[in-house]
Amino acid sequence: MKQIFINKEQLETRVAMVENNILTEYEVERYDQERLVGSIFKGRIKNLENSLQAAFVDIGFQKNAFLHYWDMIPAAYNDGLFEQDAMSKDTVASMDANIGDSFSSTLKKKPGRSKDGDDQDRMRKEIERIPELFPVGSEVIVQVTKGPIGTKGPRVTTNLSIPGRYLVLLPHTSHIGVSKRIQNHKERDRLRSVLRKMSLPERMGCICRTLGDGKPEEYFHNDIEMLLDIWDTMERNRQTQRAPYCLYREPDLMSRSTRYFLTDSVDDVWIDNHEAYTKFRKTIVKISDVNISKLKHHNQHKPLFQHFGIAKQIDSIFERQVSLPSGGYICIDETEALIAIDINSGKARQGKDHPETILMTNLEAAESIARQLRLRDIGGLVVIDFIDMRSKKDQMQVYRALKKGVQHDKAKTKISPISQLGLLEMTRQREHQSLKDSLYTPCSNCEGKGVVKSMVSVSVEIQRKLQALLKRSKDKMEVRVICHPDILHRLRAEDARILRNMEKSLGGNLSFRADDSLHVEEFKVVNPNTMKEYR
């Protein structure tokens, strides 16, 4: 059974998808956090960095957007997701290359001269002419592909795409495509035929999304009319508005839910806000064939997520340790460079022998990891340390289980087999901050480190400071230490004898005071008469 739960409040909207009582999708949108990914801007080039082969574009935010030269040439298709169906004369075959590689390095990966050699030579020349074609101050239409993360600004491309419910409009190419996830050949042929019959403007194409599988032709015509209306509005604003200007903004989480989550397989949709329920109902009638009776309004006193028992599952998303059914557990650590995941057998003791127990725990972990990556929305490089398996057969079984687990992930993933060191490396597309980073701020005590100095460490630092201060003075010094109450308790108890000996041997007069406004690691050494701090 598949259910969607939508909790809409004044400051936050939450959408959860549950399959057989297990949380599989979870998204949060706050009104003070603008969603940039997918939005299209009329921007102005502020700087060109030939060493990076990139332009920096002002799209109206504090940090300029990063635009790689490679992304300044409109792509005809994305070979990573969709099949190449039909190519216009302007299509550049070498755009298959991984976004992020420089164009020159991409060409080095293809030695010799292929049938596309002329196209590659032409594109190399165009890349070299980018600074001439797009000088500083020129305007450019870009779409955000990756939101700002940490200190980095957003990443953008000129390869525009506008998604609808069943189709994706491609404004700058004549490409017609069908999602690779639609695997029935007869259905693919039917969809291609439907798309080719559509009256699209010149040099404009579209791609059928997975949701279009089995849908009648009229659905696609309604969808393309809506998308072309959006494009016409963008074109009018492009001609009249000055850069930077937002031409198209990705819809809110409620609207996106109808695009990505609301499918024929959904049994119920529960919404706890009456206004949102009414709006959602009208949207479904307009763009979806989903039975309206599936939509239900939750008006009970008990909050929606608590009523259906998914609140605890949501809370576990932010925990470092995730339990497995057999008694094992996984630990997930996010770092600046990568996501590290460790699997432990814990109390797992099932199975006839040890290898069988290890395999079962690793298979459970593979399934759980795929789900946790999706729920936490974490990406980049992910390194997984599975419990060691000697059997190559077992290793491949775990590898295939993980690949199967990420099949329905909207983010692109690449998975390598388990290495000789027992590590599995994978990458997951990272479009914006992880769920944890968007909802949490660094701890004011530890500043995000997760640890603070022990009381012994702080006591040692205080003693070191006092020794240095007393040794440099020939006269008897009056010194007062102001510190956190917990540290003061340590100084007056365990370290009292050490401090008395210091006073006698170095000739000082020490006094101590507590200040609970100080951080546990913070202390001051002052003159008790003037309260001026010693340096």
XYZ file of C-alpha atoms in Angstrom:
535
model
C 0.000 0.000 0.000
C 1.384 3.418 -1.018
C 0.273 6.605 0.723
C 1.217 10.286 0.539
C 0.949 12.552 3.592
C 1.095 16.350 3.274
C 1.477 18.493 6.382
C 1.117 22.220 5.616
C 1.808 24.802 8.319
C 2.519 28.536 8.438
C 6.289 28.248 8.157
C 6.796 24.786 6.731
C 5.361 22.196 4.331
C 6.265 18.522 4.672
C 5.525 15.701 2.238
C 6.074 12.032 3.141
C 5.513 8.918 1.059
C 4.958 5.619 2.838
C 4.985 2.166 1.237
C 3.726 -0.705 3.383
C 4.208 1.420 6.530
C 7.831 2.217 5.633
C 8.869 5.818 4.938
C 10.391 5.942 1.428
C 10.323 9.657 0.507
C 10.445 12.778 2.658
C 10.759 16.423 1.654
C 10.570 19.657 3.631
C 10.131 23.177 2.322
C 10.344 26.276 4.485
C 9.130 29.663 3.409
C 12.405 31.379 4.317
C 14.402 28.984 2.115
C 14.094 29.712 -1.587
C 14.312 26.672 -3.862
C 16.586 27.564 -6.766
C 17.129 24.247 -8.563
C 15.105 24.198 -11.778
C 14.422 27.949 -11.805
C 15.397 29.926 -14.926
C 16.990 33.378 -14.798
C 17.981 36.143 -17.136
C 21.458 36.813 -15.834
C 24.447 38.998 -16.578
C 28.019 37.742 -16.899
C 30.141 39.433 -14.239
C 33.441 37.637 -14.696
C 35.183 35.149 -17.008
C 37.813 32.771 -15.624
C 39.598 31.111 -18.537
C 41.741 29.047 -16.163
C 38.549 27.448 -14.811
C 36.815 27.548 -18.206
C 33.896 29.167 -16.438
C 31.823 32.323 -16.266
C 30.313 33.812 -13.127
C 26.776 35.068 -13.682
C 24.779 37.526 -11.592
C 21.266 36.078 -11.186
C 20.235 38.364 -8.351
C 21.676 36.584 -5.315
C 24.560 37.274 -2.952
C 26.871 34.809 -4.701
C 27.255 34.769 -8.469
C 26.323 31.536 -10.249
C 29.009 29.249 -11.714
C 28.566 28.584 -15.466
C 31.066 26.209 -17.075
C 31.993 26.986 -20.695
C 30.782 23.502 -21.523
C 27.311 24.414 -20.235
C 27.210 27.544 -22.366
C 26.505 25.458 -25.490
C 22.900 24.181 -25.416
C 22.806 20.394 -25.259
C 20.533 18.345 -27.474
C 20.070 15.453 -25.097
C 21.305 13.996 -21.852
C 22.640 10.547 -22.574
C 22.687 9.637 -18.908
C 18.880 9.556 -18.565
C 17.197 9.458 -21.947
C 17.555 7.629 -25.214
C 18.688 9.552 -28.289
C 15.685 9.478 -30.590
C 16.019 12.143 -33.242
C 18.770 14.699 -33.704
C 18.589 18.072 -35.399
C 21.359 19.279 -37.678
C 22.571 21.511 -34.888
C 22.838 18.654 -32.402
C 26.306 18.103 -31.068
C 26.982 14.433 -30.526
C 29.896 14.982 -28.210
C 27.593 16.464 -25.547
C 27.411 12.925 -24.116
C 30.421 13.799 -21.986
C 30.113 14.129 -18.243
C 29.118 17.618 -17.156
C 31.903 18.967 -15.012
C 34.749 17.812 -17.247
C 36.349 20.546 -19.287
C 35.705 20.268 -23.009
C 39.376 19.864 -23.867
C 39.787 17.025 -21.360
C 36.677 15.351 -22.776
C 38.205 15.311 -26.218
C 41.395 13.761 -24.875
C 39.342 10.788 -23.698
C 38.373 10.060 -27.330
C 41.566 9.356 -29.260
C 41.521 9.148 -33.032
C 39.040 10.681 -35.381
C 35.455 9.485 -35.126
C 32.553 10.245 -37.438
C 31.822 13.135 -35.109
C 35.328 14.522 -35.433
C 34.232 17.557 -37.404
C 31.621 18.378 -34.769
C 34.225 18.056 -32.039
C 36.644 20.348 -33.856
C 33.889 22.892 -34.359
C 32.922 22.724 -30.710
C 36.530 23.105 -29.575
C 36.730 26.305 -31.573
C 33.436 27.515 -30.120
C 34.682 26.806 -26.588
C 37.813 28.857 -27.323
C 35.622 31.695 -28.587
C 33.377 31.792 -25.517
C 35.071 34.909 -24.044
C 34.547 36.634 -27.397
C 30.947 35.453 -27.816
C 29.959 36.176 -24.192
C 32.015 39.127 -22.942
C 31.648 40.483 -19.426
C 28.373 42.381 -19.172
C 26.478 40.302 -21.738
C 23.115 38.773 -20.839
C 22.477 35.029 -20.783
C 19.476 32.801 -19.985
C 20.452 30.107 -17.474
C 18.804 27.398 -15.383
C 19.983 26.417 -11.917
C 21.158 22.784 -11.805
C 22.712 22.859 -8.339
C 21.784 25.111 -5.453
C 24.269 26.946 -3.207
C 26.013 24.578 -0.808
C 28.259 25.859 1.964
C 30.437 28.670 0.618
C 29.762 27.822 -3.029
C 27.217 29.666 -5.136
C 24.664 27.974 -7.409
C 25.666 26.163 -10.602
C 23.803 26.950 -13.812
C 23.548 25.834 -17.435
C 22.142 27.230 -20.684
C 20.620 23.804 -21.473
C 17.076 24.678 -20.464
C 14.324 22.182 -19.644
C 10.837 22.833 -18.263
C 9.189 19.792 -16.657
C 5.465 19.084 -16.772
C 3.570 16.104 -15.438
C 4.084 13.847 -18.455
C 6.561 15.774 -20.632
C 9.727 17.827 -20.337
C 9.975 20.746 -22.772
C 13.420 21.344 -24.332
C 13.391 24.925 -25.689
C 16.729 24.904 -27.554
C 16.736 21.591 -29.424
C 14.590 19.547 -31.780
C 15.271 16.365 -29.847
C 12.372 13.973 -29.233
C 13.002 11.395 -26.499
C 11.456 8.810 -24.215
C 12.530 8.012 -20.660
C 14.772 4.970 -20.443
C 12.679 3.713 -17.558
C 9.882 2.954 -20.026
C 11.199 -0.369 -21.313
C 8.310 -1.815 -23.355
C 9.337 -1.405 -27.014
C 5.794 -1.126 -28.368
C 4.934 1.550 -25.828
C 8.130 3.439 -26.642
C 7.262 3.394 -30.348
C 3.738 4.630 -29.586
C 5.023 7.467 -27.415
C 7.581 8.503 -30.023
C 4.841 8.606 -32.639
C 2.631 10.743 -30.384
C 5.436 13.195 -29.646
C 6.456 13.560 -33.289
C 2.902 14.478 -34.263
C 2.846 17.393 -31.844
C 3.041 20.849 -33.378
C 6.057 22.244 -31.570
C 7.785 25.503 -32.508
C 10.950 25.256 -34.570
C 14.069 24.095 -32.685
C 12.002 22.945 -29.748
C 11.768 19.355 -28.525
C 10.369 17.332 -25.661
C 10.925 14.171 -23.679
C 8.274 11.832 -22.336
C 8.652 11.251 -18.605
C 8.189 7.838 -16.999
C 4.743 8.911 -15.823
C 3.607 9.060 -19.455
C 3.773 5.279 -19.781
C 0.378 4.060 -21.056
C -1.268 7.503 -21.017
C -3.633 8.558 -23.869
C -2.554 11.128 -26.444
C -4.798 13.911 -25.116
C -2.844 14.010 -21.832
C 0.337 14.935 -23.706
C -1.410 17.664 -25.716
C -2.771 19.243 -22.513
C 0.672 19.053 -20.918
C 2.508 20.581 -23.879
C -0.004 23.451 -24.091
C 0.681 24.296 -20.443
C 4.456 24.133 -20.990
C 4.305 26.314 -24.122
C 2.262 28.890 -22.201
C 5.035 28.980 -19.591
C 7.623 29.413 -22.338
C 5.664 32.246 -24.007
C 5.479 34.085 -20.688
C 9.220 33.612 -20.216
C 9.925 34.985 -23.701
C 7.843 38.110 -23.066
C 9.626 38.749 -19.783
C 13.002 38.080 -21.373
C 12.400 40.849 -23.899
C 11.071 43.402 -21.424
C 12.842 42.786 -18.110
C 16.391 43.774 -17.207
C 18.895 41.263 -15.835
C 19.029 39.832 -13.261
C 15.435 38.591 -13.423
C 13.707 35.294 -12.625
C 11.884 34.106 -15.763
C 10.596 30.828 -14.344
C 10.413 29.650 -10.771
C 10.066 26.028 -9.755
C 6.636 25.464 -8.156
C 6.290 24.903 -4.424
C 6.509 21.506 -2.753
C 2.744 20.934 -2.925
C 2.740 21.373 -6.706
C 5.907 19.335 -7.210
C 4.278 16.488 -5.308
C 1.712 16.079 -8.076
C 4.549 15.884 -10.599
C 6.832 13.384 -8.878
C 4.850 11.422 -6.278
C 1.223 11.305 -7.421
C 0.985 8.204 -9.637
C -1.606 5.507 -10.345
C 0.021 3.278 -7.731
C -0.802 5.714 -4.894
C -3.726 4.512 -2.775
C -4.342 7.564 -0.536
C -3.302 11.207 -0.306
C -3.853 12.780 3.127
C -3.673 16.567 3.670
C -4.145 18.237 7.058
C -4.797 21.792 5.829
C -8.257 22.497 4.367
C -7.119 25.338 2.097
C -4.271 23.202 0.757
C -6.673 20.264 0.354
C -9.029 22.369 -1.804
C -6.168 23.700 -3.933
C -4.672 20.235 -4.376
C -8.051 18.853 -5.417
C -8.422 21.478 -8.160
C -4.890 20.754 -9.396
C -5.547 17.021 -9.643
C -8.716 17.588 -11.669
C -6.799 19.817 -14.086
C -3.586 17.879 -14.757
C -3.965 14.338 -13.419
C -5.985 11.218 -14.118
C -5.710 10.100 -10.487
C -9.076 9.226 -8.932
C -10.237 12.203 -6.863
C -11.599 9.861 -4.183
C -8.013 9.053 -3.180
C -7.605 12.571 -1.836
C -8.599 12.846 1.847
C -8.663 15.652 4.413
C -7.242 14.912 7.871
C -9.108 16.963 10.498
C -8.390 14.958 13.654
C -6.970 16.528 16.818
C -3.898 14.315 16.669
C -1.275 15.659 14.196
C -1.210 13.902 10.812
C 2.227 12.294 11.061
C 1.660 11.100 14.628
C -1.805 9.760 13.763
C -0.396 7.502 11.046
C 2.707 6.503 13.007
C 5.415 7.952 10.771
C 6.734 10.688 13.099
C 9.276 8.326 14.691
C 10.561 7.257 11.278
C 11.046 10.909 10.368
C 12.945 11.573 13.617
C 15.309 8.664 12.837
C 16.399 10.398 9.596
C 18.578 12.738 11.643
C 20.195 10.055 13.795
C 23.730 8.862 13.123
C 22.894 5.221 13.819
C 20.186 3.293 11.945
C 19.082 -0.127 13.196
C 18.650 -3.127 10.891
C 15.957 -5.824 11.282
C 18.448 -8.578 12.173
C 20.024 -6.602 15.035
C 22.871 -4.977 13.104
C 23.148 -1.266 12.427
C 24.696 1.271 10.086
C 26.481 4.510 11.031
C 26.271 7.486 8.650
C 28.791 10.336 8.947
C 28.697 13.419 6.717
C 32.042 15.141 6.124
C 33.178 17.954 3.850
C 34.757 15.536 1.373
C 32.470 12.490 1.449
C 29.751 10.502 3.179
C 31.187 7.611 5.215
C 28.896 4.676 6.041
C 29.944 1.801 8.288
C 28.038 -1.460 8.786
C 28.196 -3.374 12.073
C 26.713 -6.785 12.849
C 25.694 -5.699 16.364
C 23.386 -8.333 17.861
C 22.847 -10.141 14.556
C 23.288 -13.826 15.279
C 20.941 -15.490 12.807
C 22.028 -17.882 10.049
C 23.612 -21.263 10.048
C 27.163 -19.962 9.920
C 29.087 -16.727 10.174
C 29.285 -15.953 6.409
C 25.518 -16.330 6.131
C 24.992 -13.871 8.998
C 27.386 -11.390 7.380
C 25.650 -11.658 4.011
C 22.202 -11.175 5.529
C 23.354 -8.103 7.493
C 25.032 -6.584 4.426
C 21.944 -7.154 2.270
C 19.768 -5.442 4.879
C 22.297 -2.618 5.038
C 22.305 -2.188 1.243
C 18.532 -1.775 1.198
C 18.578 0.602 4.168
C 21.440 2.713 2.746
C 19.613 3.281 -0.544
C 16.582 4.499 1.402
C 18.564 6.644 3.850
C 20.465 8.438 1.069
C 17.129 9.321 -0.491
C 15.456 10.383 2.770
C 18.401 12.452 3.999
C 19.017 13.836 0.489
C 22.766 13.465 0.891
C 25.065 13.129 -2.085
C 28.511 13.539 -3.538
C 31.024 10.760 -2.913
C 29.728 7.964 -0.670
C 32.088 5.318 0.735
C 30.478 2.246 2.310
C 32.431 -0.145 4.532
C 30.463 -3.395 4.389
C 31.302 -6.231 6.758
C 34.104 -8.243 5.114
C 32.907 -11.007 2.792
C 35.361 -13.540 1.400
C 33.025 -14.902 -1.238
C 32.976 -12.958 -4.527
C 29.481 -14.289 -5.068
C 28.307 -12.703 -1.821
C 30.003 -9.411 -2.725
C 28.240 -9.285 -6.082
C 24.918 -10.095 -4.425
C 25.294 -7.118 -2.080
C 26.427 -4.890 -4.967
C 23.359 -5.850 -7.017
C 21.087 -5.304 -3.991
C 22.361 -1.737 -3.634
C 21.937 -1.070 -7.365
C 18.382 -2.331 -7.154
C 17.725 -0.123 -4.120
C 18.674 3.105 -5.943
C 16.700 2.346 -9.106
C 13.808 4.602 -8.090
C 16.010 7.421 -6.818
C 15.359 10.680 -8.714
C 19.023 11.652 -8.236
C 21.584 10.123 -10.588
C 23.812 7.488 -8.990
C 26.946 5.608 -10.040
C 28.022 2.527 -8.109
C 31.340 0.664 -8.280
C 31.717 -2.985 -7.210
C 33.195 -3.764 -3.789
C 36.974 -3.266 -3.868
C 39.723 -5.532 -2.522
C 39.686 -3.454 0.652
C 36.016 -4.290 1.187
C 34.862 -0.752 0.367
C 32.117 0.208 -2.055
C 32.311 3.630 -3.662
C 29.349 5.388 -5.208
C 28.286 8.874 -6.169
C 24.871 10.458 -5.816
C 23.829 13.639 -7.558
C 23.891 16.565 -5.178
C 21.533 19.381 -6.201
C 21.274 21.265 -2.932
C 21.976 21.088 0.783
C 21.178 17.860 2.572
C 18.012 17.717 4.651
C 20.072 17.944 7.840
C 21.995 21.027 6.671
C 18.811 22.801 5.623
C 17.025 22.190 8.950
C 19.884 22.402 11.472
C 22.454 25.047 12.375
C 25.891 24.267 13.861
C 25.916 23.792 17.622
C 26.849 26.998 19.465
C 28.914 24.995 21.946
C 30.988 22.789 19.662
C 30.557 24.899 16.461
C 29.552 21.813 14.520
C 32.488 19.628 15.561
C 30.318 17.371 17.700
C 32.817 17.458 20.582
C 34.128 19.948 23.155
C 37.364 19.900 25.142
C 37.297 17.811 28.293
C 37.471 19.528 31.671
C 40.979 18.133 32.150
C 42.111 19.719 28.856
C 40.733 23.128 29.833
C 42.310 22.833 33.298
C 45.697 22.069 31.726
C 45.368 25.150 29.482
C 44.547 27.349 32.491
C 47.536 26.009 34.447
C 49.805 26.546 31.451
C 48.591 30.123 31.107
C 49.097 30.816 34.836
C 52.608 29.375 34.856
C 53.672 31.503 31.892
C 52.168 34.606 33.504
C 53.685 34.107 36.962
C 57.128 33.206 35.626
C 57.502 36.419 33.638
C 56.905 38.632 36.703
C 59.467 39.141 39.469
C 56.887 40.609 41.860
C 54.012 38.780 43.470
C 51.071 38.950 41.063
C 47.370 39.173 41.794
C 45.630 36.905 39.304
C 41.976 35.961 38.951
C 40.691 33.165 36.705
C 37.101 33.467 35.413
C 35.753 30.275 33.874
C 32.713 28.075 33.370
C 31.206 26.661 36.627
C 32.039 23.055 35.648
C 35.690 23.990 35.120
C 35.790 25.887 38.418
C 34.507 22.791 40.216
C 37.370 20.812 38.663
C 39.975 23.424 39.700
C 38.744 23.546 43.322
C 38.494 19.777 43.658
C 40.879 17.534 41.702
C 43.415 20.264 40.818
C 43.420 22.269 44.070
C 46.757 20.813 45.281
C 48.479 21.614 41.972
C 47.329 25.233 42.099
C 48.432 25.698 45.728
C 51.913 24.382 44.862
C 52.011 26.772 41.888
C 51.233 29.723 44.177
C 54.016 28.752 46.596
C 56.694 28.008 44.017
C 56.033 30.966 41.689
C 54.879 33.512 44.279
C 51.447 34.351 42.948
C 48.105 35.091 44.591
C 45.398 33.192 42.703
C 41.625 33.574 42.944
C 38.827 31.970 40.935
C 35.308 32.977 39.913
C 32.578 31.232 37.905
C 30.692 32.775 34.979
C 27.995 30.599 33.459
C 27.806 32.874 30.402
C 31.211 31.574 29.289
C 31.592 28.604 26.976
C 32.991 25.489 28.690
C 36.253 25.928 26.729
C 36.496 29.661 27.414
C 38.281 31.317 30.339
C 39.751 34.697 31.242
C 42.833 35.540 33.300
C 42.464 39.081 34.700
C 43.833 41.537 37.224
C 41.269 41.397 40.105
C 41.722 45.099 40.863
C 41.324 46.541 37.359
C 39.580 43.531 35.753
C 41.883 44.053 32.789
C 42.695 40.808 31.023
C 46.299 39.610 31.012
C 47.722 38.886 27.547
